[in-house]
Structures are given as structure tokens and as C-alpha cells.
DNA sequence: ACTACGGTTGAATCCTGAA
DNA sequence: GTTCAGGATTCAACCGTAG
């Protein structure tokens, strides 16, 4: 299996070709299973539609569990809208240890009068076996500023990914992300001397991710 | 229906005698469906055990929906451990608008090496119909300090309850809490000139709650 | 009135040893 | 084997007391 590459392919197909017990961490920000488009945004990203089903989820979780080594961790982002469905799909295979709250610095949009403003996303923290976390005890509320979604409409802070990778892996271990989008997982891995394997179904985001990764080739860190 | 009283009775039984569309807000902190005891505690509260079932939940939610007026809100506390079960039971009857995060000032105990430290609890925010929230837009992360569990082992901050009651009711409306414990809901209602109806199955906590409520009788606020 | 300091806490979970 | 009871444990925040 070639390391440190982003494959332009549906991750469900790609994972079929991966050996079981072959990666050290799953860290992924999959589609949340809700139709999503921000119209009030300067740089309009491609509209994400036809995305209100979660049919892919059970197979994705099962495959994730299969390719992950024993005594390893897996993190799955999700929103509160479908947290019940995600949690139940995940706990068929993994032990759900916690649900982390990524607290953003700013609030999102949505119902202005009848609802509370969304200020977080969930990260379901799970285990296969029982590896410990590195670097002492951390809270299950993680405050990281949003970066501005330059590379992808649902881009997550690099710091946040770096933090999770450091908590759950050692150097030179392999991180898998089936929905790598703008390549944040790959970038964090490169900076932290971890190996990555990524999938991204969109050729455009593959290209963006590749450019991001190459752009730090000659940067000291 | 007599107002501003805490009834020493199982709320499932009590609610059978309540008229439909008779209260203006449900705000309750039910058992989370997990066995727990803090051993590192000087004033040991009674151990909560044999509490790992949620058989009461569907009927409680159904009755809650029945007694609530149209165009009103309901809040149900829960932890991440069973948030999937709570959410699915609730959304059979209510519209789940959001899942609020009560961020505490301190972290809890638990797995010290293999898990993130628990620092929040969930509050599932739901509607029957579509009343708006008062006082402008608030975040779905609510930061309130723990008060010290003087009156009940799982006591919640009075500020937090006051905040939610103000967001979702007007003066003289009726708030129902089926698991009122140390009486925080009643206390907040009294201070905010709302009416309350409470149930508490334990005679001891009924007494404690009553004393708390009476103790502010002559206090100016 | 303010600071310093020591004591106590936490909607847990793991582990060990007894039954 | 299997279940169950009880002890040990982090660490930042808070409280009371002493100075």
C-alpha cells in the first residue's frame, strides 16, 4: 500500500482493496447526511446536494473497523442532527468512548429566532482494543478557532487535527481518512511525521489538497 | 391543577392525571440510564444503581408531549452515553431543534488514561409547534459553573435553569419538571415569577426541595 | 480587604479480590 | 468461569481559613 498519497476514488471502493489491520488511526470528517449549502458566502463552493442519505455509513464503519489495527483509535466527525444514527452505526463495531465537542470561536447560521446558534460539532471518539491517549488528560470540549474555509466548505482547523493525531498515534504510524476533502489530515500528518492514506471522490478537491501538501514541502517545521 | 407544589410521586403516574395542553414548558433532568457513584466524596449521597434501564423513557416523552401546550418548548437533560436513545425517543413526538451543551467549569473523573475528561452534559432542546426564543440569539454552548451538589448528587446550576426558563416562557406561565430532585426548577420559577408543577419520587429530596423553596420566601430578589 | 494556602470536589472507569 | 463490591486515581477549580 502506497503511503502519503490521496486517491481520487470513492473510499468505499478503495477500502475494499486495503488489508485488514493495516492502519493505526482513522480520522475523518464524512458528509453529515444533511443537505448543505451556504448562499451567504463570498467564495461559493460547489453546492453539496443529494447528500441527505446515510446509506454509505454502515459499510464505511464496518470497513474502517476492518482496516484498523487492534488497540487503536478512530474519530468520526458529525453534527447533532444525525448523532444518534452515527453513534448507533459506529457502536456496532467500535467501542464509543466519548463524544468530543469541537467548540468553534464563531457561531453558524440557521434559525435566528427559534433556535440556539450552532457553535460546535461533534467528534465521536472510539476504540478498537484499548490503546491509551498520549500527553496527559484532556477535556472532551476542544476549543479551536475556525480557519476560514479556504480550501473546502467544511474545512476543519489544522490545529485540531494535529491535536487528535498527537493524542492517538506515534511518529511514522499510518492515518487513514476516507473523506479527506481539502487535505487537512494529510497536512497535519506531514507536519507531525505521520504517514497518511487519503481518499477524495472529487477531482477538484484532490488537486487542491495536493497543492496544499506540496506547498509545505520546502517549509521548515 | 394545583400550582407551585412538588408532588412526592412517580411522575409517570402523576402525568396520567394531568390534562393535555396544560403546561407551557417542560424542563427536566431525568436519570441518565447509567450506574454511577463517586467514591471520592466526603458527603456520600446514596449510590445510584440499578438504573441502567430506560424503560420509563418512551412513556415519559409521550406524556410530556401530551401535557404540553402547542407552540411551546421542552428541554431534556442527558449525557452522551445514551444521547442516541434519548434523541430517538424524543423525536418520535417532538421536533428536536438542537442539542445544547452545558459546559461545566470543571472536569469529572472516569478513565484517566484512555479517555477525554467529561466536561459537559447535553440538553436536548425541542419544540411542539413553533414558539420563538426570548432575548435574542444565544449559543448552543452554555457555560455555567457548577454550584457544588449540596442538595442533590446531580444538582444543576440555578443560573442555567433560570436562563432556559427565561428563554422559553413568559411570566406566570407554567413549568413542569417530572424529576425535580433538589428543586432547582421550582426555585428558578419562583424567582422568575413563573408557576411550576414538580414531581419527585424520593420523600427525602421532596423535603429538601421544599425547604429550599421556603428559604427564599422572605428574600428580596 | 486581600492574598496564600491547603482541603475538597467531580452524572466515572479500571482493576483487584472476594463471593 | 462469572459477577459484584469497593478502592485508587487526574487535575483544575473552588471554598474556607489563616495570615
Short mmCIF file of C-alpha atoms (C1' of nucleotides) in Angstrom, two decimals:
data_model
loop_
_atom_site.label_atom_id
_atom_site.label_comp_id
_atom_site.label_asym_id
_atom_site.label_seq_id
_atom_site.Cartn_x
_atom_site.Cartn_y
_atom_site.Cartn_z
CA UNK A 1 0.00 0.00 0.00
CA UNK A 2 1.49 3.28 -1.14
CA UNK A 3 1.77 5.80 1.67
CA UNK A 4 1.29 9.56 1.68
CA UNK A 5 -0.99 9.73 -1.30
CA UNK A 6 -4.54 10.97 -1.82
CA UNK A 7 -6.56 8.71 -4.08
CA UNK A 8 -9.28 10.15 -6.30
CA UNK A 9 -11.82 7.42 -5.67
CA UNK A 10 -14.88 6.61 -3.58
CA UNK A 11 -13.49 5.47 -0.26
CA UNK A 12 -15.90 2.52 -0.08
CA UNK A 13 -14.33 1.11 -3.22
CA UNK A 14 -10.82 1.92 -2.13
CA UNK A 15 -11.15 0.31 1.29
CA UNK A 16 -12.13 -2.99 -0.30
CA UNK A 17 -8.57 -3.22 -1.57
CA UNK A 18 -6.98 -2.43 1.78
CA UNK A 19 -5.68 -5.19 4.03
CA UNK A 20 -7.26 -5.71 7.40
CA UNK A 21 -5.35 -4.40 10.42
CA UNK A 22 -3.27 -2.13 8.25
CA UNK A 23 -3.69 1.41 9.64
CA UNK A 24 -3.05 2.97 13.05
CA UNK A 25 -5.72 5.67 13.18
CA UNK A 26 -8.95 6.60 11.44
CA UNK A 27 -9.60 10.34 11.44
CA UNK A 28 -12.31 11.53 9.11
CA UNK A 29 -14.89 14.21 8.55
CA UNK A 30 -17.56 12.50 6.47
CA UNK A 31 -20.66 14.09 4.93
CA UNK A 32 -23.10 14.72 7.75
CA UNK A 33 -26.12 13.42 5.95
CA UNK A 34 -27.87 16.74 5.57
CA UNK A 35 -28.34 18.92 2.58
CA UNK A 36 -25.98 21.82 2.93
CA UNK A 37 -25.29 25.00 1.04
CA UNK A 38 -24.27 28.37 2.23
CA UNK A 39 -25.52 31.06 -0.10
CA UNK A 40 -24.16 33.82 2.05
CA UNK A 41 -20.52 33.24 1.41
CA UNK A 42 -18.06 35.15 -0.65
CA UNK A 43 -16.32 32.26 -2.30
CA UNK A 44 -19.13 29.96 -3.30
CA UNK A 45 -18.08 26.38 -3.14
CA UNK A 46 -19.71 23.76 -5.24
CA UNK A 47 -23.16 23.07 -3.96
CA UNK A 48 -23.34 19.91 -1.89
CA UNK A 49 -26.66 18.29 -2.61
CA UNK A 50 -28.17 14.84 -2.91
CA UNK A 51 -26.49 14.23 0.34
CA UNK A 52 -29.38 13.66 2.68
CA UNK A 53 -28.92 9.93 2.95
CA UNK A 54 -26.56 7.92 5.05
CA UNK A 55 -26.68 4.68 3.10
CA UNK A 56 -22.91 4.61 2.83
CA UNK A 57 -22.44 4.82 6.60
CA UNK A 58 -22.78 1.20 7.80
CA UNK A 59 -20.36 -0.12 5.18
CA UNK A 60 -17.93 2.70 5.83
CA UNK A 61 -17.86 1.97 9.55
CA UNK A 62 -17.51 -1.75 9.02
CA UNK A 63 -14.63 -1.26 6.59
CA UNK A 64 -12.99 1.26 8.91
CA UNK A 65 -13.05 -1.29 11.69
CA UNK A 66 -11.63 -3.94 9.41
CA UNK A 67 -8.62 -1.95 8.21
CA UNK A 68 -7.77 -0.57 11.66
CA UNK A 69 -5.20 -2.46 13.72
CA UNK A 70 -6.07 -3.70 17.20
CA UNK A 71 -5.56 -1.33 20.12
CA UNK A 72 -6.05 1.77 18.01
CA UNK A 73 -8.38 4.78 17.95
CA UNK A 74 -10.87 6.16 15.43
CA UNK A 75 -12.51 9.61 15.25
CA UNK A 76 -15.62 10.42 13.24
CA UNK A 77 -16.93 13.96 12.92
CA UNK A 78 -20.66 14.51 12.89
CA UNK A 79 -23.28 17.13 13.73
CA UNK A 80 -26.01 16.85 16.31
CA UNK A 81 -28.64 16.35 13.61
CA UNK A 82 -27.64 12.76 12.99
CA UNK A 83 -25.55 11.99 16.05
CA UNK A 84 -27.95 9.23 17.01
CA UNK A 85 -27.58 7.48 13.66
CA UNK A 86 -23.79 7.90 13.62
CA UNK A 87 -23.38 6.67 17.18
CA UNK A 88 -25.51 3.60 16.62
CA UNK A 89 -23.79 2.70 13.36
CA UNK A 90 -20.38 3.16 14.97
CA UNK A 91 -21.04 1.21 18.14
CA UNK A 92 -21.99 -1.86 16.13
CA UNK A 93 -18.26 -2.26 15.55
CA UNK A 94 -16.31 0.12 17.78
CA UNK A 95 -16.41 0.96 21.45
CA UNK A 96 -17.70 4.55 21.66
CA UNK A 97 -15.57 6.02 24.44
CA UNK A 98 -16.69 9.62 24.28
CA UNK A 99 -18.30 12.29 22.15
CA UNK A 100 -15.94 15.23 21.88
CA UNK A 101 -17.27 18.73 21.32
CA UNK A 102 -15.29 20.90 18.97
CA UNK A 103 -16.18 24.41 20.16
CA UNK A 104 -15.79 26.94 17.37
CA UNK A 105 -14.98 30.53 18.01
CA UNK A 106 -17.90 31.74 15.94
CA UNK A 107 -21.50 30.75 15.54
CA UNK A 108 -23.12 29.46 12.40
CA UNK A 109 -26.26 30.50 10.65
CA UNK A 110 -29.66 28.86 10.72
CA UNK A 111 -32.88 29.72 12.52
CA UNK A 112 -32.28 33.14 14.05
CA UNK A 113 -35.36 33.38 16.25
CA UNK A 114 -36.44 29.91 17.20
CA UNK A 115 -33.12 28.20 17.79
CA UNK A 116 -29.81 28.44 19.59
CA UNK A 117 -26.89 29.33 17.34
CA UNK A 118 -24.73 26.35 16.36
CA UNK A 119 -21.27 26.74 17.83
CA UNK A 120 -19.87 23.24 17.88
CA UNK A 121 -19.52 19.97 16.04
CA UNK A 122 -19.23 16.50 17.47
CA UNK A 123 -16.31 14.13 17.12
CA UNK A 124 -17.18 10.59 18.10
CA UNK A 125 -14.11 9.11 19.77
CA UNK A 126 -13.90 5.34 19.57
CA UNK A 127 -11.51 2.48 20.17
CA UNK A 128 -10.74 -0.95 18.80
CA UNK A 129 -8.98 -2.56 21.76
CA UNK A 130 -7.52 -0.27 24.37
CA UNK A 131 -4.59 1.97 23.48
CA UNK A 132 -4.09 4.91 25.82
CA UNK A 133 -4.04 8.57 24.87
CA UNK A 134 -0.74 10.48 24.78
CA UNK A 135 0.25 13.63 26.63
CA UNK A 136 -1.90 13.50 29.75
CA UNK A 137 -5.56 14.14 30.27
CA UNK A 138 -7.54 16.47 28.02
CA UNK A 139 -11.11 17.73 28.22
CA UNK A 140 -13.85 16.47 25.94
CA UNK A 141 -14.52 20.07 24.95
CA UNK A 142 -11.92 21.18 22.41
CA UNK A 143 -11.74 24.90 21.61
CA UNK A 144 -10.11 25.64 18.28
CA UNK A 145 -10.72 28.65 16.09
CA UNK A 146 -12.19 28.17 12.69
CA UNK A 147 -9.68 28.92 9.99
CA UNK A 148 -11.91 30.29 7.28
CA UNK A 149 -12.82 27.72 4.72
CA UNK A 150 -10.29 28.48 2.07
CA UNK A 151 -9.77 25.02 0.71
CA UNK A 152 -13.05 23.23 1.35
CA UNK A 153 -16.55 24.28 2.50
CA UNK A 154 -16.38 22.17 5.64
CA UNK A 155 -12.69 22.60 6.37
CA UNK A 156 -11.57 21.92 9.93
CA UNK A 157 -8.75 23.64 11.83
CA UNK A 158 -5.32 22.14 11.23
CA UNK A 159 -4.54 22.54 14.94
CA UNK A 160 -7.50 20.41 15.89
CA UNK A 161 -6.43 17.58 13.58
CA UNK A 162 -2.84 17.85 14.78
CA UNK A 163 -4.02 17.63 18.36
CA UNK A 164 -6.05 14.48 17.76
CA UNK A 165 -3.28 12.83 15.76
CA UNK A 166 -0.77 13.52 18.52
CA UNK A 167 -3.12 12.16 21.16
CA UNK A 168 -3.66 8.88 19.34
CA UNK A 169 -0.55 7.97 17.32
CA UNK A 170 3.24 7.76 17.44
CA UNK A 171 5.57 9.03 14.73
CA UNK A 172 5.60 7.06 11.47
CA UNK A 173 2.25 5.40 12.15
CA UNK A 174 -0.39 5.40 9.41
CA UNK A 175 -3.51 7.58 9.45
CA UNK A 176 -6.45 6.88 7.14
CA UNK A 177 -9.02 9.47 6.06
CA UNK A 178 -11.70 8.36 3.60
CA UNK A 179 -13.15 11.86 3.15
CA UNK A 180 -10.04 13.98 3.10
CA UNK A 181 -11.53 16.99 1.28
CA UNK A 182 -9.07 19.86 1.31
CA UNK A 183 -6.36 17.61 2.72
CA UNK A 184 -6.14 18.86 6.30
CA UNK A 185 -5.50 15.35 7.65
CA UNK A 186 -2.64 14.84 5.19
CA UNK A 187 -1.14 18.20 6.01
CA UNK A 188 -1.22 17.52 9.74
CA UNK A 189 0.34 14.09 9.20
CA UNK A 190 3.14 15.50 7.13
CA UNK A 191 3.95 18.12 9.74
CA UNK A 192 3.87 15.55 12.53
CA UNK A 193 5.89 12.89 10.69
CA UNK A 194 2.98 10.51 10.46
CA UNK A 195 2.07 8.65 7.28
CA UNK A 196 -1.32 9.06 5.67
CA UNK A 197 -3.59 7.40 3.19
CA UNK A 198 -6.45 9.53 1.91
CA UNK A 199 -9.44 9.25 -0.39
CA UNK A 200 -11.36 12.06 -2.03
CA UNK A 201 -14.10 11.50 -4.56
CA UNK A 202 -13.90 14.97 -6.09
CA UNK A 203 -11.03 15.55 -8.56
CA UNK A 204 -11.10 19.27 -7.77
CA UNK A 205 -10.52 18.81 -4.05
CA UNK A 206 -7.87 16.17 -4.76
CA UNK A 207 -5.98 18.79 -6.70
CA UNK A 208 -6.43 21.44 -4.02
CA UNK A 209 -5.26 19.00 -1.33
CA UNK A 210 -2.21 18.01 -3.35
CA UNK A 211 -1.22 21.62 -3.85
CA UNK A 212 -1.60 22.32 -0.15
CA UNK A 213 0.59 19.39 0.76
CA UNK A 214 3.26 20.26 -1.78
CA UNK A 215 3.29 23.86 -0.67
CA UNK A 216 4.86 22.90 2.64
CA UNK A 217 7.43 20.60 1.03
CA UNK A 218 10.22 23.06 1.47
CA UNK A 219 8.98 24.69 4.61
CA UNK A 220 10.80 24.01 7.82
CA UNK A 221 8.62 22.93 10.68
CA UNK B 1 -54.36 21.51 38.97
CA UNK B 2 -52.66 22.98 42.00
CA UNK B 3 -49.71 25.16 41.10
CA UNK B 4 -46.35 25.66 42.82
CA UNK B 5 -46.23 22.32 44.55
CA UNK B 6 -43.84 19.37 44.44
CA UNK B 7 -45.63 16.06 44.46
CA UNK B 8 -43.99 13.03 46.08
CA UNK B 9 -45.00 10.55 43.40
CA UNK B 10 -43.66 8.78 40.32
CA UNK B 11 -44.07 11.30 37.52
CA UNK B 12 -45.44 8.67 35.14
CA UNK B 13 -48.36 8.14 37.46
CA UNK B 14 -48.82 11.83 38.13
CA UNK B 15 -48.87 12.80 34.49
CA UNK B 16 -51.76 10.44 33.80
CA UNK B 17 -53.91 12.77 35.86
CA UNK B 18 -52.78 15.91 34.07
CA UNK B 19 -54.87 17.46 31.33
CA UNK B 20 -53.48 17.64 27.82
CA UNK B 21 -52.18 21.02 26.68
CA UNK B 22 -51.91 22.24 30.23
CA UNK B 23 -48.31 23.39 30.74
CA UNK B 24 -46.11 25.94 28.98
CA UNK B 25 -42.66 24.41 29.35
CA UNK B 26 -41.09 21.07 30.16
CA UNK B 27 -37.67 21.38 31.80
CA UNK B 28 -36.31 18.24 33.38
CA UNK B 29 -33.15 16.43 34.32
CA UNK B 30 -34.11 12.76 34.29
CA UNK B 31 -31.93 9.78 35.27
CA UNK B 32 -29.39 9.23 32.52
CA UNK B 33 -29.69 5.46 32.47
CA UNK B 34 -26.24 4.75 33.82
CA UNK B 35 -25.00 3.39 37.10
CA UNK B 36 -22.75 5.83 38.87
CA UNK B 37 -21.20 6.70 42.17
CA UNK B 38 -18.39 8.98 43.11
CA UNK B 39 -16.42 7.28 45.85
CA UNK B 40 -14.16 10.23 46.35
CA UNK B 41 -16.66 12.34 48.14
CA UNK B 42 -16.99 13.29 51.76
CA UNK B 43 -20.74 13.66 51.87
CA UNK B 44 -21.68 10.44 50.18
CA UNK B 45 -25.02 10.63 48.53
CA UNK B 46 -26.93 7.48 48.07
CA UNK B 47 -25.48 5.35 45.35
CA UNK B 48 -27.45 5.40 42.15
CA UNK B 49 -27.52 1.85 40.90
CA UNK B 50 -29.77 -0.49 39.00
CA UNK B 51 -30.55 2.50 36.95
CA UNK B 52 -29.22 1.31 33.66
CA UNK B 53 -32.59 0.86 32.06
CA UNK B 54 -34.57 3.46 30.21
CA UNK B 55 -37.88 1.63 30.12
CA UNK B 56 -39.67 4.64 31.55
CA UNK B 57 -38.42 6.94 28.78
CA UNK B 58 -40.92 6.39 25.91
CA UNK B 59 -43.95 6.83 28.14
CA UNK B 60 -42.41 9.86 29.81
CA UNK B 61 -41.77 11.55 26.48
CA UNK B 62 -45.22 10.72 25.17
CA UNK B 63 -46.87 12.09 28.32
CA UNK B 64 -44.67 15.17 28.22
CA UNK B 65 -45.84 15.89 24.71
CA UNK B 66 -49.44 15.34 25.68
CA UNK B 67 -49.47 17.76 28.62
CA UNK B 68 -47.51 20.47 26.80
CA UNK B 69 -49.48 23.19 25.05
CA UNK B 70 -48.96 23.85 21.36
CA UNK B 71 -46.20 26.27 20.34
CA UNK B 72 -44.13 25.54 23.42
CA UNK B 73 -40.62 24.27 24.22
CA UNK B 74 -39.27 21.26 26.11
CA UNK B 75 -35.75 20.61 27.43
CA UNK B 76 -34.42 17.19 28.44
CA UNK B 77 -31.00 16.74 30.02
CA UNK B 78 -28.94 13.71 29.10
CA UNK B 79 -25.33 12.54 28.85
CA UNK B 80 -23.51 11.42 25.73
CA UNK B 81 -23.67 7.79 26.84
CA UNK B 82 -27.33 7.45 25.87
CA UNK B 83 -27.86 10.53 23.73
CA UNK B 84 -28.84 8.33 20.77
CA UNK B 85 -31.59 6.62 22.76
CA UNK B 86 -32.87 9.89 24.23
CA UNK B 87 -32.87 11.68 20.89
CA UNK B 88 -34.73 8.90 19.12
CA UNK B 89 -37.33 8.58 21.86
CA UNK B 90 -37.86 12.33 21.90
CA UNK B 91 -38.14 12.85 18.16
CA UNK B 92 -40.98 10.37 17.94
CA UNK B 93 -43.12 13.14 19.43
CA UNK B 94 -41.19 16.41 19.44
CA UNK B 95 -39.19 18.31 16.88
CA UNK B 96 -35.58 18.15 18.06
CA UNK B 97 -34.33 21.64 17.27
CA UNK B 98 -30.89 21.47 18.82
CA UNK B 99 -28.70 19.69 21.33
CA UNK B 100 -27.35 22.24 23.77
CA UNK B 101 -24.05 21.65 25.52
CA UNK B 102 -23.82 22.69 29.16
CA UNK B 103 -20.09 23.34 29.58
CA UNK B 104 -19.03 22.96 33.22
CA UNK B 105 -16.16 24.75 34.83
CA UNK B 106 -14.52 21.50 35.90
CA UNK B 107 -13.96 18.02 34.55
CA UNK B 108 -15.21 14.80 36.03
CA UNK B 109 -13.48 11.55 36.85
CA UNK B 110 -13.56 8.34 34.88
CA UNK B 111 -10.93 6.71 32.70
CA UNK B 112 -7.82 8.74 33.39
CA UNK B 113 -5.57 7.38 30.66
CA UNK B 114 -7.72 6.15 27.81
CA UNK B 115 -10.41 8.80 27.63
CA UNK B 116 -11.04 12.52 27.44
CA UNK B 117 -12.27 14.08 30.67
CA UNK B 118 -16.03 14.71 30.82
CA UNK B 119 -16.74 18.43 30.97
CA UNK B 120 -20.27 18.81 29.67
CA UNK B 121 -23.78 17.47 29.64
CA UNK B 122 -26.33 17.60 26.88
CA UNK B 123 -29.69 19.36 26.93
CA UNK B 124 -31.95 18.27 24.11
CA UNK B 125 -33.94 21.33 23.03
CA UNK B 126 -37.26 20.53 21.40
CA UNK B 127 -40.45 22.17 20.26
CA UNK B 128 -44.11 21.34 19.92
CA UNK B 129 -45.19 23.88 17.30
CA UNK B 130 -43.01 26.91 16.82
CA UNK B 131 -42.71 29.45 19.61
CA UNK B 132 -39.68 31.72 19.35
CA UNK B 133 -36.96 32.16 21.95
CA UNK B 134 -36.81 35.33 24.05
CA UNK B 135 -33.97 37.79 24.47
CA UNK B 136 -32.09 37.44 21.20
CA UNK B 137 -29.85 34.76 19.90
CA UNK B 138 -27.81 32.56 22.23
CA UNK B 139 -25.15 29.96 21.52
CA UNK B 140 -25.81 26.25 21.83
CA UNK B 141 -22.83 26.03 24.17
CA UNK B 142 -23.88 27.27 27.61
CA UNK B 143 -21.09 27.89 30.12
CA UNK B 144 -22.27 27.83 33.73
CA UNK B 145 -20.25 26.98 36.80
CA UNK B 146 -21.17 24.02 38.91
CA UNK B 147 -22.55 25.07 42.23
CA UNK B 148 -21.49 22.17 44.42
CA UNK B 149 -24.01 19.43 44.83
CA UNK B 150 -25.37 20.45 48.17
CA UNK B 151 -28.97 19.46 47.73
CA UNK B 152 -28.80 16.60 45.27
CA UNK B 153 -25.97 14.49 43.81
CA UNK B 154 -26.67 15.63 40.27
CA UNK B 155 -27.75 19.18 41.05
CA UNK B 156 -27.62 21.67 38.20
CA UNK B 157 -26.76 25.38 38.40
CA UNK B 158 -29.68 27.64 39.22
CA UNK B 159 -28.38 30.18 36.67
CA UNK B 160 -28.62 27.65 33.90
CA UNK B 161 -32.22 26.76 34.72
CA UNK B 162 -33.13 30.44 35.05
CA UNK B 163 -31.60 31.13 31.68
CA UNK B 164 -33.58 28.40 29.92
CA UNK B 165 -36.83 29.38 31.63
CA UNK B 166 -36.40 33.00 30.56
CA UNK B 167 -35.61 31.96 27.01
CA UNK B 168 -38.75 29.87 26.65
CA UNK B 169 -41.52 31.30 28.84
CA UNK B 170 -43.27 34.49 29.87
CA UNK B 171 -44.13 35.46 33.42
CA UNK B 172 -46.91 33.45 35.10
CA UNK B 173 -46.65 30.57 32.65
CA UNK B 174 -46.47 27.01 33.98
CA UNK B 175 -43.28 24.91 34.02
CA UNK B 176 -43.39 21.15 34.57
CA UNK B 177 -40.48 19.06 35.88
CA UNK B 178 -41.08 15.36 36.43
CA UNK B 179 -37.69 14.72 38.08
CA UNK B 180 -37.27 17.80 40.18
CA UNK B 181 -34.72 16.38 42.67
CA UNK B 182 -33.37 19.17 44.85
CA UNK B 183 -35.95 21.60 43.47
CA UNK B 184 -33.79 23.80 41.29
CA UNK B 185 -36.53 24.16 38.68
CA UNK B 186 -39.03 25.27 41.33
CA UNK B 187 -36.58 27.73 42.82
CA UNK B 188 -35.83 29.30 39.45
CA UNK B 189 -39.55 29.57 38.70
CA UNK B 190 -40.30 31.26 42.00
CA UNK B 191 -37.55 33.80 41.45
CA UNK B 192 -38.72 34.48 37.90
CA UNK B 193 -42.43 34.67 38.72
CA UNK B 194 -43.28 31.55 36.78
CA UNK B 195 -45.54 28.82 38.12
CA UNK B 196 -44.26 25.28 38.50
CA UNK B 197 -45.52 21.76 38.94
CA UNK B 198 -42.95 19.23 40.09
CA UNK B 199 -42.70 15.53 40.82
CA UNK B 200 -40.05 13.80 42.91
CA UNK B 201 -40.23 10.13 43.78
CA UNK B 202 -37.94 10.37 46.81
CA UNK B 203 -39.52 11.75 50.02
CA UNK B 204 -36.10 12.95 51.19
CA UNK B 205 -35.48 15.11 48.16
CA UNK B 206 -39.05 16.38 48.27
CA UNK B 207 -38.34 17.65 51.75
CA UNK B 208 -35.04 19.20 50.77
CA UNK B 209 -36.64 20.90 47.80
CA UNK B 210 -39.48 22.27 49.89
CA UNK B 211 -37.06 23.72 52.42
CA UNK B 212 -35.03 25.33 49.68
CA UNK B 213 -38.11 26.94 48.20
CA UNK B 214 -39.37 28.18 51.54
CA UNK B 215 -35.97 29.58 52.44
CA UNK B 216 -36.30 32.27 49.79
CA UNK B 217 -39.82 33.21 50.86
CA UNK B 218 -38.75 36.33 52.61
CA UNK B 219 -35.76 37.10 50.49
CA UNK B 220 -35.93 40.04 48.16
CA UNK B 221 -34.93 39.31 44.62
"C1'" DA C 1 -9.76 43.83 52.22
"C1'" DC C 2 -6.75 40.98 50.11
"C1'" DT C 3 -3.64 37.06 49.35
"C1'" DA C 4 -1.81 32.42 50.27
"C1'" DC C 5 -2.53 28.02 51.02
"C1'" DG C 6 -4.38 23.66 51.95
"C1'" DG C 7 -8.54 20.83 51.57
"C1'" DT C 8 -12.31 19.11 48.73
"C1'" DT C 9 -14.75 18.17 44.52
"C1'" DG C 10 -16.41 15.74 40.24
"C1'" DA C 11 -23.95 12.25 36.27
"C1'" DA C 12 -16.59 7.73 36.16
"C1'" DT C 13 -13.81 3.92 34.91
"C1'" DC C 14 -10.39 0.40 35.74
"C1'" DC C 15 -8.64 -3.07 38.46
"C1'" DT C 16 -8.39 -6.38 42.08
"C1'" DG C 17 -10.02 -9.68 45.03
"C1'" DA C 18 -13.91 -11.91 47.18
"C1'" DA C 19 -18.05 -14.47 46.77
"C1'" DG D 1 -15.91 -19.20 34.99
"C1'" DT D 2 -18.64 -15.01 36.43
"C1'" DT D 3 -20.42 -11.36 38.87
"C1'" DC D 4 -20.01 -7.80 42.12
"C1'" DA D 5 -18.26 -4.56 45.61
"C1'" DG D 6 -15.01 -1.36 46.75
"C1'" DG D 7 -10.63 1.23 46.45
"C1'" DA D 8 -7.48 4.23 43.73
"C1'" DT D 9 -6.96 7.62 40.55
"C1'" DT D 10 -6.07 13.25 37.49
"C1'" DC D 11 -6.13 17.89 37.99
"C1'" DA D 12 -8.12 22.34 37.56
"C1'" DA D 13 -11.46 24.96 40.01
"C1'" DC D 14 -13.50 26.29 44.03
"C1'" DC D 15 -14.04 27.10 49.09
"C1'" DG D 16 -12.69 28.22 53.81
"C1'" DT D 17 -9.44 29.58 56.80
"C1'" DA D 18 -5.41 31.83 58.30
"C1'" DG D 19 -2.33 35.39 58.00
#
